[in-house]
Coordinates of N, CA and C in Angstrom, one line a residue:
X2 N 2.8 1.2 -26.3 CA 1.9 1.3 -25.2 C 2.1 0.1 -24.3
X3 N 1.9 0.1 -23.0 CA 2.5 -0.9 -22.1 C 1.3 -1.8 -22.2
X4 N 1.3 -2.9 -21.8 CA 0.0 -4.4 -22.2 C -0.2 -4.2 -20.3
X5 N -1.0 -4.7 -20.7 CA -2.1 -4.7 -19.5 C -1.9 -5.3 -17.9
X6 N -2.0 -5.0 -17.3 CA -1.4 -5.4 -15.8 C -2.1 -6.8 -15.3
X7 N -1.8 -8.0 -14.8 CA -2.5 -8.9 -14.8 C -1.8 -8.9 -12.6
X8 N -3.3 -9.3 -11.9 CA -2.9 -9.1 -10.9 C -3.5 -10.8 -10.3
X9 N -2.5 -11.0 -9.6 CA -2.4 -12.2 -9.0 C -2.1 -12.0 -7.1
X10 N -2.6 -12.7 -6.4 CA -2.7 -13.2 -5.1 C -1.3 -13.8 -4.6
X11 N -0.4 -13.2 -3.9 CA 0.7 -14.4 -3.9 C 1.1 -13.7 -2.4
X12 N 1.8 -14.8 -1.4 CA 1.8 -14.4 -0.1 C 2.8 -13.1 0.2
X13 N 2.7 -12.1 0.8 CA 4.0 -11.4 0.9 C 5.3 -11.4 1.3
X14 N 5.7 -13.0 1.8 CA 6.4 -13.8 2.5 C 7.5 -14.9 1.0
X15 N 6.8 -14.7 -0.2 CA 7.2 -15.4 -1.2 C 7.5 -14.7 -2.4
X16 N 8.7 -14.9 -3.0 CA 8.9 -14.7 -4.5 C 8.6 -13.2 -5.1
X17 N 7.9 -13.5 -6.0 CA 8.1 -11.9 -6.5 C 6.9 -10.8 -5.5
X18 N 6.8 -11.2 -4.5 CA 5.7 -10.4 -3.6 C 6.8 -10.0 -2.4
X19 N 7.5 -11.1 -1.9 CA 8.8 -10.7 -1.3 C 10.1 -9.9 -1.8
X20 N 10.4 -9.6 -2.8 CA 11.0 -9.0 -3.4 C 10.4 -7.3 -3.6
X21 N 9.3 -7.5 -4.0 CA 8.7 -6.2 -4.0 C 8.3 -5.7 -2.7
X22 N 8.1 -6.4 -1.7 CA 8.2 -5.9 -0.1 C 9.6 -5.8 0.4
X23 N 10.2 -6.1 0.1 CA 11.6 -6.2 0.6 C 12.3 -4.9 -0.2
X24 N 11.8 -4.2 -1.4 CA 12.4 -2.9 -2.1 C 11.7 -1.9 -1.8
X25 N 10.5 -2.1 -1.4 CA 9.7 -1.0 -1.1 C 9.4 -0.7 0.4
X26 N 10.5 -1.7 1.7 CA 11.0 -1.2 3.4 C 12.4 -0.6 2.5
X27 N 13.2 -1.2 1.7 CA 14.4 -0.4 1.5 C 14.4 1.0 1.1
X28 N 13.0 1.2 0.1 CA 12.9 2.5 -0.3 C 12.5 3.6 0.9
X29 N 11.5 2.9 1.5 CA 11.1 3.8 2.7 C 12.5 3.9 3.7
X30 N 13.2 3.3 3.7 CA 14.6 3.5 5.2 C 15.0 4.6 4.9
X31 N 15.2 4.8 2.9 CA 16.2 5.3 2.3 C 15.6 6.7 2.6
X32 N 14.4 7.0 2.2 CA 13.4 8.2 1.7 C 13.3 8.9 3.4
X33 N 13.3 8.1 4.1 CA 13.1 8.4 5.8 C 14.3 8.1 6.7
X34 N 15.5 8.6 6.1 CA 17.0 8.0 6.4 C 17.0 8.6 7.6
X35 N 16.1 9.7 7.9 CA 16.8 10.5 9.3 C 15.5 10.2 10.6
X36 N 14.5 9.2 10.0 CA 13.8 9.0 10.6 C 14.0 8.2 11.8
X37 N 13.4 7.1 13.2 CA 13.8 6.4 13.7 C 15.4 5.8 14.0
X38 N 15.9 6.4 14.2 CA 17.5 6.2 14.6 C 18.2 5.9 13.6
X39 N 19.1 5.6 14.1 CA 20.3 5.2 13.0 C 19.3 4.0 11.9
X40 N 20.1 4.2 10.4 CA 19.5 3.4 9.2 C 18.6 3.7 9.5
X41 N 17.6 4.7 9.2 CA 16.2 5.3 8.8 C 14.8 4.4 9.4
X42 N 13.8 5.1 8.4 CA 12.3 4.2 9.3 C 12.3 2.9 9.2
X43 N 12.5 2.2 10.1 CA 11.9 0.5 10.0 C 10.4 0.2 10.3
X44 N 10.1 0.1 8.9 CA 8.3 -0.6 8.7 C 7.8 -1.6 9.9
X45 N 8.9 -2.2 9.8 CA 8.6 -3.1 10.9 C 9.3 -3.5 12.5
X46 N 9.2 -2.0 13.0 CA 9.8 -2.0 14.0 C 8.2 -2.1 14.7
X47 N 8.3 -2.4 16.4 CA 7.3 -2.4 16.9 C 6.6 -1.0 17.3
X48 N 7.1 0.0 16.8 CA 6.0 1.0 17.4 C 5.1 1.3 15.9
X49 N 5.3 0.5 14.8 CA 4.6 1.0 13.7 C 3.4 -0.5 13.2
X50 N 2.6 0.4 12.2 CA 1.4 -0.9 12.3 C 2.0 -2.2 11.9
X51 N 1.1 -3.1 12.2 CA 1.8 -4.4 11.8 C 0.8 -4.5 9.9
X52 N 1.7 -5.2 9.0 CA 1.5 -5.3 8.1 C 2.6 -6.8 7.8
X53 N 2.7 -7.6 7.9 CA 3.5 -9.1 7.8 C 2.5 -9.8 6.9
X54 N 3.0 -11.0 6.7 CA 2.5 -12.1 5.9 C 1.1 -12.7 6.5
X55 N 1.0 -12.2 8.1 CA -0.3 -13.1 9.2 C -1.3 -11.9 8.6
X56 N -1.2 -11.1 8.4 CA -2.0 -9.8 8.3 C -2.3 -9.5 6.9
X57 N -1.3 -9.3 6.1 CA -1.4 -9.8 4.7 C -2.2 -10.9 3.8
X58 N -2.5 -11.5 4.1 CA -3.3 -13.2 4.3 C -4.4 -13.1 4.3
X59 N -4.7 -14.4 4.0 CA -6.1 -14.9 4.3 C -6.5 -15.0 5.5
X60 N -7.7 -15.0 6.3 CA -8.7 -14.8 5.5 C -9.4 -13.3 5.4
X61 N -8.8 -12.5 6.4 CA -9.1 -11.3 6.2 C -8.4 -10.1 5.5
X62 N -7.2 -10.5 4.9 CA -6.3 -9.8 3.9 C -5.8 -10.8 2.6
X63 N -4.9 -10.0 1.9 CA -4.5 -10.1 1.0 C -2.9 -10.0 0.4
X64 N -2.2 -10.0 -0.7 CA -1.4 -9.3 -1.0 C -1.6 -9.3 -2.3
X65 N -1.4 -8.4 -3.0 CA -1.5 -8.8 -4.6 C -0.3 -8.2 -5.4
X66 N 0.2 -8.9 -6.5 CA 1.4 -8.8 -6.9 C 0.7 -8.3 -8.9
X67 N 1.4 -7.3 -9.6 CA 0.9 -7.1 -10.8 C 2.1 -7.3 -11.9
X68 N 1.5 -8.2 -12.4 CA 2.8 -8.2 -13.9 C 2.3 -7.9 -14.6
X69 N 3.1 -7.2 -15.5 CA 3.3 -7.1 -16.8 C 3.7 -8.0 -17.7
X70 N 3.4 -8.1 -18.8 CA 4.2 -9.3 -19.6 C 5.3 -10.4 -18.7
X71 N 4.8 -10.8 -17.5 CA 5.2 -11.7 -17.0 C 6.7 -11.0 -15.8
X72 N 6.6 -9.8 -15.7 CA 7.0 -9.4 -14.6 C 6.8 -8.8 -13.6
X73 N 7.2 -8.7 -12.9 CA 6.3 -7.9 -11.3 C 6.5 -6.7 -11.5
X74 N 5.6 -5.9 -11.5 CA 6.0 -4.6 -11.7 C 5.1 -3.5 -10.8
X75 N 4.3 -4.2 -9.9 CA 4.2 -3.5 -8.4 C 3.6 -4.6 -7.9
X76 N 2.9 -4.2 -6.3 CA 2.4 -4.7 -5.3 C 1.9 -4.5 -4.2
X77 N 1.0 -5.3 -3.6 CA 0.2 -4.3 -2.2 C -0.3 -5.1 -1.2
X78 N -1.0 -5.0 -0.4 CA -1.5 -5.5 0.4 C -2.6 -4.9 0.9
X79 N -3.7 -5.6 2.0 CA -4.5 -5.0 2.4 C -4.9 -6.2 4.1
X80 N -5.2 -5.8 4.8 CA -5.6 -6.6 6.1 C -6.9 -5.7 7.1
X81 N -7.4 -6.7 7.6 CA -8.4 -6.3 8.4 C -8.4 -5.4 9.4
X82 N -9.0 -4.5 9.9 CA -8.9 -4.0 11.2 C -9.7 -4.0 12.4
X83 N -9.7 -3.6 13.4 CA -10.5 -4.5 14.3 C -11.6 -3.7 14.1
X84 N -12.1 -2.8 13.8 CA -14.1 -2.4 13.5 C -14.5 -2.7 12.3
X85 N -13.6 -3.5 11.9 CA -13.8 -4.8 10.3 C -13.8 -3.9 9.0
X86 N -12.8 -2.6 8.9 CA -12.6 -2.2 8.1 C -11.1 -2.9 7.2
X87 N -11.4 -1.8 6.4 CA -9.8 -2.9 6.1 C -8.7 -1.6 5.7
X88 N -7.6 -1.7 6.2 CA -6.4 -1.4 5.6 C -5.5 -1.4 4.6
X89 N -5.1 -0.6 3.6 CA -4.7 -1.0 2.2 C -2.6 -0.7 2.7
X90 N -2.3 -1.8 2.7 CA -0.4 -1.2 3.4 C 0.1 -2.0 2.4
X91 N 1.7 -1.2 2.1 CA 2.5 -1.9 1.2 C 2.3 -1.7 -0.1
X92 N 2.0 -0.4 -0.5 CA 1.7 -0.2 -1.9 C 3.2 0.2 -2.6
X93 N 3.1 -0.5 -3.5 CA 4.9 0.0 -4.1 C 4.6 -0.6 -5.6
X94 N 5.3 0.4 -6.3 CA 5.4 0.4 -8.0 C 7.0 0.3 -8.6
X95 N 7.4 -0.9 -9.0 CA 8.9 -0.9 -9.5 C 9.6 0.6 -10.1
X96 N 10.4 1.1 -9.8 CA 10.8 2.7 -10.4 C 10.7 2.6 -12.2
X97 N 10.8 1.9 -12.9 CA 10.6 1.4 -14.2 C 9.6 1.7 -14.5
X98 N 8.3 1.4 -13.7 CA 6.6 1.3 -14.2 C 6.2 2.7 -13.7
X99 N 6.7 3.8 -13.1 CA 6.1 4.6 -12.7 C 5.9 5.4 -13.3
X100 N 4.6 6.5 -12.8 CA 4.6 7.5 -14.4 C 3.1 6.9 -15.3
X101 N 3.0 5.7 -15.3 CA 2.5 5.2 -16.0 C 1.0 4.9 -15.6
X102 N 0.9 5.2 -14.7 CA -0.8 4.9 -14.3 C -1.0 3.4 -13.1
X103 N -0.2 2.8 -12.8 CA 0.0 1.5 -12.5 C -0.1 1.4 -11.1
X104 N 0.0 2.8 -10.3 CA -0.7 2.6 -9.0 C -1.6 2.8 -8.8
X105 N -2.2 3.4 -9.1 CA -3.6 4.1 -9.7 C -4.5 2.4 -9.8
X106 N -3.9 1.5 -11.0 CA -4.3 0.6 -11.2 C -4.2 -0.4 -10.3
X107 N -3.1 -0.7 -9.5 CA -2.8 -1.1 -8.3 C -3.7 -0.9 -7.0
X108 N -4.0 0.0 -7.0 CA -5.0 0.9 -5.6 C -6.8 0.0 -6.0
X109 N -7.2 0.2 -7.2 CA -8.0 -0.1 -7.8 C -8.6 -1.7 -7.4
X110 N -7.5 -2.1 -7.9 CA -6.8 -3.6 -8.0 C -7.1 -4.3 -6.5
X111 N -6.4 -3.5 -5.5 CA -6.8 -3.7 -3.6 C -8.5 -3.7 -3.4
X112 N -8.9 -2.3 -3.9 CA -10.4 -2.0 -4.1 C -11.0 -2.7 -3.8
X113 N -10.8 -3.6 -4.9 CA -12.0 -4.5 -6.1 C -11.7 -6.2 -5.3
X114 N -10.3 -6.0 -4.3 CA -10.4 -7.6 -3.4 C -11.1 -7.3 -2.1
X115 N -10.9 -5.8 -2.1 CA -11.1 -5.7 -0.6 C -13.0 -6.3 -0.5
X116 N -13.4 -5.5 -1.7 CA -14.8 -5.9 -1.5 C -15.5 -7.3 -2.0
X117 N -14.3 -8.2 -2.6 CA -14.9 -9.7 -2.9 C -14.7 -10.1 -1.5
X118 N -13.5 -9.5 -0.8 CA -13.9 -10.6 0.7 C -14.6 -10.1 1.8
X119 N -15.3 -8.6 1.7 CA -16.8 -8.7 2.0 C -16.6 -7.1 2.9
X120 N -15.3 -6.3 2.1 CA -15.1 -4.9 3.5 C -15.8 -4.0 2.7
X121 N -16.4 -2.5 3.3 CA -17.2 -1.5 2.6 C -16.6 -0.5 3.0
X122 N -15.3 -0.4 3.6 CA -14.7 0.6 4.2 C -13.1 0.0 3.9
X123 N -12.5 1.2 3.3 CA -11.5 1.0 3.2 C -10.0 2.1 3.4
X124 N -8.8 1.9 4.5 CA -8.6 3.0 5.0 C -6.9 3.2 4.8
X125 N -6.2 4.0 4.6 CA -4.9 3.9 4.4 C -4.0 5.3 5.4
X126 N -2.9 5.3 5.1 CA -2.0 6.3 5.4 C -0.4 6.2 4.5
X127 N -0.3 7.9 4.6 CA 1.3 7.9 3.9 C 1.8 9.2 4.6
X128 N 3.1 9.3 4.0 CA 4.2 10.2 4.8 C 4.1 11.5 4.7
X129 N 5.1 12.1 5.5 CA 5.2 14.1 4.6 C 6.0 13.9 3.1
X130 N 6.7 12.5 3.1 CA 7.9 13.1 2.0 C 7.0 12.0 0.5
X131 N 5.8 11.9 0.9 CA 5.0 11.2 -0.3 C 3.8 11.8 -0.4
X132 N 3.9 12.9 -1.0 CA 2.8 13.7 -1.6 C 2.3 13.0 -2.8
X133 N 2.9 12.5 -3.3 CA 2.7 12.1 -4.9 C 1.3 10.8 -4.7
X134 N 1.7 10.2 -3.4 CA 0.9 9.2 -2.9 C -0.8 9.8 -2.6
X135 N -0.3 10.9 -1.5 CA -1.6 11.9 -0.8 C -2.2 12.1 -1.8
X136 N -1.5 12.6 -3.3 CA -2.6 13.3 -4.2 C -3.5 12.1 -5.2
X137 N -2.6 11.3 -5.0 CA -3.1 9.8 -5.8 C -4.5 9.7 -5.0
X138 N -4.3 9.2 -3.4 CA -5.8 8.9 -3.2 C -6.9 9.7 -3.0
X139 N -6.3 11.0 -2.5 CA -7.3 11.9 -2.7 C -8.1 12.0 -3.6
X140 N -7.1 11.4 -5.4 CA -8.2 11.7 -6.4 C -9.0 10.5 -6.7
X141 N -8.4 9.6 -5.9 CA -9.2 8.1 -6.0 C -10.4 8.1 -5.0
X142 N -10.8 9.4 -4.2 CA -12.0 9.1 -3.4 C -11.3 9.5 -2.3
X143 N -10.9 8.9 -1.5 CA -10.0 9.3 -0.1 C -10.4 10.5 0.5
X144 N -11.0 10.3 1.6 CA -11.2 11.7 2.5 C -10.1 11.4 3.6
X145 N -10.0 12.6 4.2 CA -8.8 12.8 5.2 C -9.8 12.4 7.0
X146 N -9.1 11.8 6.9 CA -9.7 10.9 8.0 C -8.7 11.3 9.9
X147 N -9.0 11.1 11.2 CA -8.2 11.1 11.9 C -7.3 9.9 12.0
X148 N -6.3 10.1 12.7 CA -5.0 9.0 12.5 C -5.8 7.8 13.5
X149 N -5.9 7.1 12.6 CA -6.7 6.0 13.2 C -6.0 4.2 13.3
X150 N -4.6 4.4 12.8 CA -3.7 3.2 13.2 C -2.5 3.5 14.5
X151 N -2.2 4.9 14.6 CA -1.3 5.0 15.6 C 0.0 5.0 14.6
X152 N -0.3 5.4 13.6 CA 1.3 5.4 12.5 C 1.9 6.7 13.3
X153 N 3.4 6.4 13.6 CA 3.9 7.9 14.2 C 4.7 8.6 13.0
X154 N 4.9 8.0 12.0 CA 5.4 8.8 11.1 C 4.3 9.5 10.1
X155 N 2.9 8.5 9.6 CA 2.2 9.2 8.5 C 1.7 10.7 8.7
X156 N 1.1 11.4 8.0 CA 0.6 12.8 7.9 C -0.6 12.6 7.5
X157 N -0.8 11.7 6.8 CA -2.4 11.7 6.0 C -3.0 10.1 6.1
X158 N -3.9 10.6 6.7 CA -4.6 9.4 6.8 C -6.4 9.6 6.1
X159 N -6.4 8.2 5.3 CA -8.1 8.9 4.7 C -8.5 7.4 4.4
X160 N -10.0 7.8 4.0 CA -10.7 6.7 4.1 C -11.7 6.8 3.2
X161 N -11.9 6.0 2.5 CA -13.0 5.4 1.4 C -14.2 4.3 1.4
X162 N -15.5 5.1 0.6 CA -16.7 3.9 0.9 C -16.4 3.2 -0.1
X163 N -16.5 1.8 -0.2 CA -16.1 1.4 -1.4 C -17.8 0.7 -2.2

């Protein structure tokens, strides 16, 4: 049985929080290769939301990195939005840990910071080609909400009381 996920605060800009943001734009280019022009979706091109290290941060976001026995084995983020809700972006699970319940616990994980630093609303989006994701928050609470960041690629957008 896998030991217990221990989640830590680390900037998305550094170390094993960079590494896991940096595999999980590569996964999305890959997954969305025919998306946005040549070499697939870029996360961080300007017509899509901003999610960076300023936004990711303190004091109105986050990033949180989860190990396992001392390895990174997913990661996320969450940032403010301007009617002071908050946004959960950048959820990614090493391909190793998946399967295993650890986004689930990851999602949880955002939850439970989003409301130490004081949000009661908490709102996300994902793709057509991540159903696996759609079904995840749906069962975590998630209602389907209108497109309320201007993502031009997502399909599902929802939102939770927390």
């Amino acid at each position: 049985m896998p030991t217990e996920l221990v989640f830590r605060p680390v900037p998305s800009d550094v170390g094993d929080a960079a590494a896991l943001v940096a595999a999980m734009l590569a996964e999305m280019r890959e997954l969305y290769w025919d998306v946005g022009g040549s070499g697939g979706l870029d996360l961080d091109s300007p017509d899509m939301p901003k999610a960076g290290p300023a936004e990711l941060g303190p004091p109105g976001g986050v990033f949180l990195v989860g190990y396992r026995d001392d390895a990174a084995v997913c990661g996320g983020g969450l940032k403010r939005l301007p009617d002071g809700a908050c946004e959960i972006k950048r959820m990614y699970v090493v391909p190793e840990a998946r399967g295993q319940g650890v986004a689930r616990e990851l999602l949880h994980a955002l939850e439970d910071a989003a409301r130490a630093i004081g949000y009661t609303i908490a709102r996300l989006d994902t793709g057509p080609r991540q159903t696996h994701a759609q079904r995840l928050y749906e069962r975590e609470g998630y209602r389907a909400i209108a497109n309320f960041n201007d993502n031009p690629v997502a399909t599902y957008f929802g939102e939770k009381r927390l």
